[in-house]
Coordinates of C-alpha atoms in Angstrom, one line a residue:
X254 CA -0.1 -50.7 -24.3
X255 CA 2.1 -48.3 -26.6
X256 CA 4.1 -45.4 -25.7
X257 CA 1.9 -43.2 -27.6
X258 CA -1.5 -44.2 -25.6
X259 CA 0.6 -44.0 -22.4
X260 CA 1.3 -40.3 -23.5
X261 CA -2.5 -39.1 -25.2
X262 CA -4.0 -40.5 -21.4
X263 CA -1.2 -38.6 -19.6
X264 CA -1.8 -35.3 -21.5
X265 CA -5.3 -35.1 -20.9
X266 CA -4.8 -35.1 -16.9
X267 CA -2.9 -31.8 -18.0
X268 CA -5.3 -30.0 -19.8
X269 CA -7.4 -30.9 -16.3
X270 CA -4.2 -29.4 -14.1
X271 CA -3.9 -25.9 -15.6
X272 CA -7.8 -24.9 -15.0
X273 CA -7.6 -26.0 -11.5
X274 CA -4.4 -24.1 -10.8
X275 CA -6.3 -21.0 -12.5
X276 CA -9.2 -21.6 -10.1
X277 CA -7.1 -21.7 -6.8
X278 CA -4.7 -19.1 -7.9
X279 CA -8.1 -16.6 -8.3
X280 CA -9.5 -18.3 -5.1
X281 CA -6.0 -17.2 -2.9
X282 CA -5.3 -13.5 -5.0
X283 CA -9.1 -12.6 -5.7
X284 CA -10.0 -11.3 -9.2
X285 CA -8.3 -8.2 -8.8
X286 CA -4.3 -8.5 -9.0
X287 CA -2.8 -7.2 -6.3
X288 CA -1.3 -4.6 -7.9
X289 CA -4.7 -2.9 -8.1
X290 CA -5.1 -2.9 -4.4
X291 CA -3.1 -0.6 -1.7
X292 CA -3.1 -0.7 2.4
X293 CA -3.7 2.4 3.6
X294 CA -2.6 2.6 7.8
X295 CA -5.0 4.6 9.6
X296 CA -5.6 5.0 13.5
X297 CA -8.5 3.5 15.5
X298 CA -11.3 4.6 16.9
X299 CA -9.3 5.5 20.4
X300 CA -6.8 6.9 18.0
X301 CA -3.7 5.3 19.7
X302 CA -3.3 2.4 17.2
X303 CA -2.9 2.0 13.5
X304 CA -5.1 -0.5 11.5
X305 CA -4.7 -1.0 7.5
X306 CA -7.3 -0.2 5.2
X307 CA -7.6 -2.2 1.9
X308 CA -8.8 -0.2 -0.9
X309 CA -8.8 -1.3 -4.6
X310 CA -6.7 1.3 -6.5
X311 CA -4.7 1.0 -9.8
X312 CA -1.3 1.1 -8.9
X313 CA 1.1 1.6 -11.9
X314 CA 3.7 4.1 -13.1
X315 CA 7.4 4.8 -11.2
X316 CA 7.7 4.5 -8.1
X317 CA 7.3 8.2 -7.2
X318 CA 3.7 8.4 -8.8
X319 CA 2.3 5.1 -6.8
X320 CA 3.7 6.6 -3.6
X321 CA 2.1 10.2 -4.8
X322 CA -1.4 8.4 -5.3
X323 CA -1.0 6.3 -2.2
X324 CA -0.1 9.5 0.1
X325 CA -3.0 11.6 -1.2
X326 CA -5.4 8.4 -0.4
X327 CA -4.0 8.7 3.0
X328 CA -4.2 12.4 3.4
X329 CA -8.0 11.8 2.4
X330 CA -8.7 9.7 5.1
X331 CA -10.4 6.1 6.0
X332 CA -14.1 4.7 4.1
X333 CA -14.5 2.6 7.1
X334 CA -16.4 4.8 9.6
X335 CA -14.8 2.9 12.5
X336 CA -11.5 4.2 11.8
X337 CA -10.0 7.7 12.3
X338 CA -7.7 9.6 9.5
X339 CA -4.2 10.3 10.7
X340 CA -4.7 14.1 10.8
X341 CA -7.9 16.2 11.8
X342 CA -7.2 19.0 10.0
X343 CA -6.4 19.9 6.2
X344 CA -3.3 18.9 5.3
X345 CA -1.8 18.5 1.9
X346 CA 1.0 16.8 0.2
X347 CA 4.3 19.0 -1.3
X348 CA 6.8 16.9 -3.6
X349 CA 7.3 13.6 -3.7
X350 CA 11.3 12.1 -5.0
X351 CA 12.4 9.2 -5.3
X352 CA 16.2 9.7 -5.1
X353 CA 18.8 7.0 -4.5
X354 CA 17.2 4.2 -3.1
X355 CA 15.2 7.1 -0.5
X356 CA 11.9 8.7 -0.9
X357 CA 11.7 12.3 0.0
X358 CA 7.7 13.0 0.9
X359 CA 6.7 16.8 2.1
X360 CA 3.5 16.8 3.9
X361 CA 2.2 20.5 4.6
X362 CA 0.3 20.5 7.9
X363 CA -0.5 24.2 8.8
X364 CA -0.4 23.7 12.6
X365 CA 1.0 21.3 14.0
X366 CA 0.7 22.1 17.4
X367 CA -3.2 20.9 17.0
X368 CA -1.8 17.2 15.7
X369 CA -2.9 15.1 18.3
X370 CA -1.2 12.0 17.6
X371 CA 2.3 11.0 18.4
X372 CA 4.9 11.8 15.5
X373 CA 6.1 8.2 15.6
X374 CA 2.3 7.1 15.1
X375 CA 2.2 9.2 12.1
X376 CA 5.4 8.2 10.4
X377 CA 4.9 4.9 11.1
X378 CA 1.3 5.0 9.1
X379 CA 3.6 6.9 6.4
X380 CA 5.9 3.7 6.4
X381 CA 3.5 0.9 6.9
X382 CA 1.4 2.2 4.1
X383 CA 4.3 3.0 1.4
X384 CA 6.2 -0.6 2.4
X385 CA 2.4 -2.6 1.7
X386 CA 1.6 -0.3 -1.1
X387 CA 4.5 0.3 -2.8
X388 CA 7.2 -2.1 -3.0
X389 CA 10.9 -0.9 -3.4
X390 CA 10.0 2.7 -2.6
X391 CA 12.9 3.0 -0.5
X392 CA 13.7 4.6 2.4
X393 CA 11.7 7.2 3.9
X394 CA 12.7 11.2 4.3
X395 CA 9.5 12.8 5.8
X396 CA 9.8 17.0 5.4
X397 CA 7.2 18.4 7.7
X398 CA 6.5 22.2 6.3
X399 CA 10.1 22.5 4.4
X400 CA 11.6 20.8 7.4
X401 CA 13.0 17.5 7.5
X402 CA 11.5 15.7 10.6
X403 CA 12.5 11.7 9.8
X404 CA 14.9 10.5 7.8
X405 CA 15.7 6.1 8.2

């Protein structure tokens, strides 16, 4: 058999490989890159735990403008009617920096006295959902009405 044989029936088990490698690659991802899809952290139905959402969203631009869009999905609350949103009342989102390698967030929440979920609870939906959502956000500074309340 020639060299050149050998090679034409070897190349044609690639032009099989790359299809297949297409296929499972969409099979493992889904159709829609990942980029396009966020986890948003909200509590359960008891409200003591937190739960990710996954909701398709077009993620691009700097960091600060993914986290911006991600935030105000949270602030909006869960689709899944089993779940709870992190705060009952209207709350609403101040700046958002990303500043040497932190993220300063300022969440307006007119009382908080009638927030009746543990700080940590909330910060930790904050975080959960900015580190699965947003990669390389940074550390998070959480201002609570003008006043810092967490920095990491």
């Amino acid at each position: 058999m020639s060299e050149n044989a050998h090679r034409e029936r070897h190349s044609g088990r690639w032009l099989l490989l790359v299809p297949a490698v297409i296929v499972l690659a969409l099979v493992v991802n889904g159709i829609e890159p990942s980029a396009d899809r966020a986890s948003l952290y909200f509590l359960d139905a008891s409200r003591t735990r937190l739960v990710a959402e996954r909701r398709a969203m077009p993620l691009v631009g700097p960091v600060e403008e993914r986290s911006e869009q991600v935030l105000k999905e949270l602030l909006l609350g869960p689709f899944d009617h089993r779940l709870q949103p992190l705060v009952l009342q209207d709350a609403r989102l101040g700046a958002v920096m990303h500043r040497g390698g932190r993220l300063l967030v300022e969440l307006e929440i007119p009382d908080l006295s009638k927030v009746d979920v543990p700080f940590a609870l909330l910060r930790s939906a904050i975080e959960r959902t900015l580190a699965a959502s947003v990669p390389g956000c940074g550390r998070l500074e959480l201002y609570l009405n003008g006043s810092l309340a967490f920095s990491r």
